[in-house]
XYZ file of C-alpha atoms in Angstrom:
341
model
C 0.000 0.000 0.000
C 1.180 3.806 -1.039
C 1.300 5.911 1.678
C 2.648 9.880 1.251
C 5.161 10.187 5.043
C 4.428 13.984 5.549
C 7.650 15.305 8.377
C 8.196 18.211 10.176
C 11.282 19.601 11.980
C 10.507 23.051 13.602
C 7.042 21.782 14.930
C 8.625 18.837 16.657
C 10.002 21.038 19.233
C 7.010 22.541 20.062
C 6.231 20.198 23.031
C 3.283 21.349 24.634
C 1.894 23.191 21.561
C 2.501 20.431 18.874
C -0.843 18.976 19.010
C -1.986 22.696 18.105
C 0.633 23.181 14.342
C 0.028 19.610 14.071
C -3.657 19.717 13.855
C -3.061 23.446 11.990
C -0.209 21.282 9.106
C -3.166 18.678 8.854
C -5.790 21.210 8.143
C -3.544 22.773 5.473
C -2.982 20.177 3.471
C -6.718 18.422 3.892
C -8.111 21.808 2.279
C -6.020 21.600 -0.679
C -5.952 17.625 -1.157
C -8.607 15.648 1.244
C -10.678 14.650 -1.088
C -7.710 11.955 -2.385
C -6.760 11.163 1.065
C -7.470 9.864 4.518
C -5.581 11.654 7.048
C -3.394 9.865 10.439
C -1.315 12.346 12.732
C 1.494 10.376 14.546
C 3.682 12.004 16.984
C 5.573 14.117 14.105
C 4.331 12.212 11.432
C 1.351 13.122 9.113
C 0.454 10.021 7.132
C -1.972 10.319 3.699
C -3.401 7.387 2.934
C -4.915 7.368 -0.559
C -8.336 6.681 -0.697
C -9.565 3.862 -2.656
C -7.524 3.437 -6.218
C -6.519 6.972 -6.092
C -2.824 7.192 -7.147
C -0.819 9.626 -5.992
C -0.571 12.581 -8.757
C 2.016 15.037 -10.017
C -0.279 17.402 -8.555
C -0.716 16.364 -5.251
C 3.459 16.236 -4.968
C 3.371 20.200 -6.102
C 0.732 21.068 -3.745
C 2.562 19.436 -1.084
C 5.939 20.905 -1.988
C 4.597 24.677 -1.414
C 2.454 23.884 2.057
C 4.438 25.769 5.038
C 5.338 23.373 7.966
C 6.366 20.154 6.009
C 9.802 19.635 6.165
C 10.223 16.433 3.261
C 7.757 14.288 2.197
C 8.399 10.743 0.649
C 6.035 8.666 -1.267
C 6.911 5.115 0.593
C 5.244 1.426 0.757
C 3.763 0.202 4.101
C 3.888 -3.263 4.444
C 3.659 -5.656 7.709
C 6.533 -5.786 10.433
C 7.752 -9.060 8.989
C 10.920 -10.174 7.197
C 9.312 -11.352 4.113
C 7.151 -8.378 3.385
C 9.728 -5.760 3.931
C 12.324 -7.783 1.285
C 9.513 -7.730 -1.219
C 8.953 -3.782 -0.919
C 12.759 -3.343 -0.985
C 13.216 -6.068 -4.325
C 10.207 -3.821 -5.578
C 11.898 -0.419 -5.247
C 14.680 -1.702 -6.178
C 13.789 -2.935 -9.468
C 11.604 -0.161 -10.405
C 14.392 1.909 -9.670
C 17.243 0.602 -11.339
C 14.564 0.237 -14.423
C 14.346 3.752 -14.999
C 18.020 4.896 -13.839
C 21.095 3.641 -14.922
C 22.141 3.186 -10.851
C 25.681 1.834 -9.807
C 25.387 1.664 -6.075
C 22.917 1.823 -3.688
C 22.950 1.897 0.244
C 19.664 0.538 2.918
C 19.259 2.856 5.683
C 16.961 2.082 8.774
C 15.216 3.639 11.109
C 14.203 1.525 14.218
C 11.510 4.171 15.660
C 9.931 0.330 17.020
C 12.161 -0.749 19.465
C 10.315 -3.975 19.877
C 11.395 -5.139 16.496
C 14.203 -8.187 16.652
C 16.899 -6.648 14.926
C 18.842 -3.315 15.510
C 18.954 -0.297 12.515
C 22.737 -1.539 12.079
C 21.910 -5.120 11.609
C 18.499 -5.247 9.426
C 20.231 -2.916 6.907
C 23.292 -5.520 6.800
C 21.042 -8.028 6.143
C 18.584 -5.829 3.717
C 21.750 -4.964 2.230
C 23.447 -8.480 1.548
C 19.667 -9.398 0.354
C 19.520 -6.623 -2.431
C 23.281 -7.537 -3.330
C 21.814 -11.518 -4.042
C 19.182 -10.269 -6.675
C 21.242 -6.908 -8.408
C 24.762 -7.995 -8.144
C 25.782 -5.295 -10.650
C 25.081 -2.642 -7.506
C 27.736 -1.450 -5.358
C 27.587 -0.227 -1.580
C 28.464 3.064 -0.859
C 27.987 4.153 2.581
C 28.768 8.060 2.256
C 27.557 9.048 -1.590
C 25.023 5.966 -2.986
C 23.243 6.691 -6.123
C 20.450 5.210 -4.723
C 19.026 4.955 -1.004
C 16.146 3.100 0.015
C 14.940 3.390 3.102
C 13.231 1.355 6.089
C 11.134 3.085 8.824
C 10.221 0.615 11.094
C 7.300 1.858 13.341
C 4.485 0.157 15.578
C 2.071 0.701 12.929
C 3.972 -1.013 10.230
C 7.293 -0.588 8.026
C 7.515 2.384 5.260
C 10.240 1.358 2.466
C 10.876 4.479 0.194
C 13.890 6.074 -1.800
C 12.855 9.995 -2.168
C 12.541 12.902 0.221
C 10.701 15.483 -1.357
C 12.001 18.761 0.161
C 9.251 21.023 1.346
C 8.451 24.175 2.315
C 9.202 23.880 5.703
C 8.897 27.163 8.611
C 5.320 26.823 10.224
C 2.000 26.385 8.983
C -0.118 29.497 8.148
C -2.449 30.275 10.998
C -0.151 29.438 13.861
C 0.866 33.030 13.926
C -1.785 35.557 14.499
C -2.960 37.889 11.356
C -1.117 40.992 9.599
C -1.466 43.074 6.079
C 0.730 43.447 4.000
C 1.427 46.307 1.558
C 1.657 44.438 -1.722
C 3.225 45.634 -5.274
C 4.057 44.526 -8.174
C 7.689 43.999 -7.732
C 10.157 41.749 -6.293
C 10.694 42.627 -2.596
C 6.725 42.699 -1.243
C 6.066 39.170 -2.818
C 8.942 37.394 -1.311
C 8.251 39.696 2.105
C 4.785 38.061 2.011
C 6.036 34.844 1.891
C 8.797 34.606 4.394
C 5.674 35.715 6.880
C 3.377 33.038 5.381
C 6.278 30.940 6.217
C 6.403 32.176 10.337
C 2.563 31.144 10.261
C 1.022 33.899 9.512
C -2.227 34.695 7.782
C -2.001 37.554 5.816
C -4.271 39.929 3.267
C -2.827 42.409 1.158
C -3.269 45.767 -0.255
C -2.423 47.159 -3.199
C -1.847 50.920 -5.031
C -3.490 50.934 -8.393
C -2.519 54.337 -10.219
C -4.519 54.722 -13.322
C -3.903 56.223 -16.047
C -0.071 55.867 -14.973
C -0.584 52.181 -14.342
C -2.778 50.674 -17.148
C -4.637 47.122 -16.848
C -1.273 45.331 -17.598
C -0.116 45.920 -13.908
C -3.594 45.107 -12.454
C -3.352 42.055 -14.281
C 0.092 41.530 -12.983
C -0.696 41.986 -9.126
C -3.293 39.775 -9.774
C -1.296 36.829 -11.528
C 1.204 37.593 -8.158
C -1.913 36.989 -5.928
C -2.605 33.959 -7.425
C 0.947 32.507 -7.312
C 0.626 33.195 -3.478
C -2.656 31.377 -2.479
C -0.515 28.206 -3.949
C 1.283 28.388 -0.346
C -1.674 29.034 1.636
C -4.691 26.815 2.720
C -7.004 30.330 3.293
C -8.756 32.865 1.411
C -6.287 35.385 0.063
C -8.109 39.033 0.004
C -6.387 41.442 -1.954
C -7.485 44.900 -1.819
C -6.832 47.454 -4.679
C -6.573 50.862 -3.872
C -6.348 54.212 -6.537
C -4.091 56.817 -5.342
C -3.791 58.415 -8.364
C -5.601 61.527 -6.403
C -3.149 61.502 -3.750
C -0.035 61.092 -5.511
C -1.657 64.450 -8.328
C -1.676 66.491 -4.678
C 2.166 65.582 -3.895
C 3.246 66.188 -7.102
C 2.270 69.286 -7.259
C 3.763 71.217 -3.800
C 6.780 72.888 -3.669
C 8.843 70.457 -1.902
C 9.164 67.622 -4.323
C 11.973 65.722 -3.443
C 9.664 64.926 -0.431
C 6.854 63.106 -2.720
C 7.727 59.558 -2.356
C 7.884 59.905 1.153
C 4.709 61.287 1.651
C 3.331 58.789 -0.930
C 4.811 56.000 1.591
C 2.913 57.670 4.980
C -0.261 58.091 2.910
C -0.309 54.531 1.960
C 0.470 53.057 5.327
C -2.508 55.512 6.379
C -5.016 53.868 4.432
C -3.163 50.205 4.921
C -4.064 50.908 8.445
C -8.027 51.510 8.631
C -7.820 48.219 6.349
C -6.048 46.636 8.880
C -8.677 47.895 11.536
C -11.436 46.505 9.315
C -10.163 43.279 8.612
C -8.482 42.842 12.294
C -5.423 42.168 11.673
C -2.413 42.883 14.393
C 0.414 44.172 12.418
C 1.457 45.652 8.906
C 4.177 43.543 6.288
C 6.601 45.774 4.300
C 8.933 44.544 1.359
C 11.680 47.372 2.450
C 15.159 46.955 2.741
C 17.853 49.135 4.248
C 19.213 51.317 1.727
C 17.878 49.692 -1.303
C 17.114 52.637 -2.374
C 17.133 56.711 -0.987
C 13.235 56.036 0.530
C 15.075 53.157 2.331
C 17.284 55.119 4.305
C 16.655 54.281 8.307
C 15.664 58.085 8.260
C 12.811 57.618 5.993
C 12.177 54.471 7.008
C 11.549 56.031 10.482
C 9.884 58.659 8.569
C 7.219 56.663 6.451
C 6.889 54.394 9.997
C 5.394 57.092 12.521
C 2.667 57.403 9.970
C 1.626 53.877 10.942
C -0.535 53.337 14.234
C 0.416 49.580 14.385
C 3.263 47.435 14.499
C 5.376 47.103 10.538
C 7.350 43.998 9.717
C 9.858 44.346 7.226
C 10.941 40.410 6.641
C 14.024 41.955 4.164
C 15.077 44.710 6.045
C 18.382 43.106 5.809
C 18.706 41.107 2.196
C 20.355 42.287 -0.364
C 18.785 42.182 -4.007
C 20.473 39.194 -5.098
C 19.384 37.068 -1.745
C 15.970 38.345 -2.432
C 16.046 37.610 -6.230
C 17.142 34.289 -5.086
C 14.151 33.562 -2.839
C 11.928 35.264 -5.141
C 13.076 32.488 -8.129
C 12.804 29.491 -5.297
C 8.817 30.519 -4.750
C 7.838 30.956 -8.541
C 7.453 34.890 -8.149
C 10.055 35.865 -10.150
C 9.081 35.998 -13.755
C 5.884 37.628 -13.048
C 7.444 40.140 -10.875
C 9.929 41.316 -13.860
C 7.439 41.240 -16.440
C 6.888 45.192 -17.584
């Protein structure tokens, strides 16, 4: 039987609280998927159990891969705590793997999670090992570097054989960590600020500045497309609000003191990010600044532009540099949309 091992590291030293992310990681990933799977929560295990003759899609691996809170994922065989069984999974894998790579050496690695089981990690993969040997002798061990690794998790509730861990998304899951809004564009920085608070559990709504006629449809389309490429890492509703300002920025434009615009732009704006804040009760404003980016950025300004704000604002990249922030903006599938003019 398939079985998808869901694992979390940060969550596992929650102690008291783990029941709480736990149940939050399993309600994540049951809104996006549930309907293919039935659900287990084991100590820091999630188990998805597909439902009938369901296989486990492309799809559900991508959904899983964005959801914040899973560390790696592998797509394993359960089988029975006996000998027999758990050499038939690992001829299986085996086979099917060396089918469709051209595989040289391999290693077994064990995990004896059920101490009640006869033999110790060392000495079950020895004898998985010398057993795997018998039927592919054109496979070499390697202990340190192996081509391919199959492993055994032996556990009261049965043995998992797999040889992939699928890296996730990891941090916490969204809606461990209270509520916030975050002053969305259509750049780089604010997407990739979004995120990295998405991926400290938070549950966030954003606002936009729409500027017509100086921003046409092509950059409400835009913020929109970057919406939609976020609610791929959350489990919620994602309520974007689009504001004009096109008034307010006419009025700055036109006093005396010019060189002043942008900043006054940036208090307005965090003005009107606040009463939407009020109405949709949430704690705390997100930011995509970062010191010294560029002359707004300056702590100055950015002192400035804050006092304007009657709640707390995050600023995730306050210090990243462009090229870290590129970097994470590529990893999360912003990136394209975010340059496109």
């Amino acid at each position: 039987m398939k079985v998808v091992i869901v694992r979390v590291d940060e969550i596992g030293l929650k102690n008291k609280n783990k029941k709480f992310f736990m149940n939050q990681l399993k309600e994540n990933i049951q809104s996006k998927i549930s309907q293919n799977f039935i659900f287990k929560v084991n100590n820091n295990r999630i188990y998805l159990i597909p439902r009938s003759n369901m296989k486990i899609s492309i799809k559900d691996i991508d959904i899983l891969k964005k959801i914040f809170g899973i560390h790696s994922f592998s797509i394993a065989e359960k089988t029975q705590l006996d000998i027999d069984s758990i050499k038939n999974k690992v001829y299986e894998i085996a086979k099917n793997s060396l089918e469709n790579n051209n595989y040289s050496t391999f290693k077994i690695s064990v995990n004896r999670a059920n101490k009640s089981f006869p033999y110790n990690s060392q000495e079950f993969a020895g004898m998985m090992g010398e057993f795997t040997l018998n039927y592919f002798p054109q496979l070499k061990v390697d202990l340190n570097h192996p081509e391919l690794n199959i492993e055994i998790d032996i556990r009261k509730e049965g043995a998992f054989i797999f040889n992939n861990r699928l890296e996730g998304a990891s941090g916490l899951p969204v809606g461990t960590s209270s509520k916030g809004t975050v002053l969305l564009s259509g750049g780089i920085d604010s997407p990739v600020a979004t995120l990295l608070m998405m991926r400290r559990g938070m549950l966030l709504n954003a606002v936009n500045f729409y500027s017509p006629p100086f921003t046409g449809p092509k950059s409400l389309s835009k913020i929109l497309k970057i919406g939609s490429i976020l609610c791929e890492y959350m489990s919620f509703p994602f309520y974007l609000y689009v504001v004009p300002l096109t008034k307010i920025q006419l009025l700055f434009r036109d006093i005396k003191e010019n060189k002043y615009s942008v900043i006054l732009q940036r208090r307005a704006m965090l003005r009107i990010t606040n009463k939407i804040s009020d109405i949709t009760n949430t704690k705390v404003l997100v930011s995509g600044e970062s010191l010294g980016q560029v002359a707004s950025q300056t702590i100055e300004n950015l002192l400035t532009i804050s006092n304007s704000s009657q709640k707390d604002l995050l600023r995730p990249l306050i210090g990243f540099t462009k090229n870290e922030t590129i970097k994470l903006s590529q990893k999360f599938g912003l990136y394209e949309t975010s340059i496109f003019l």
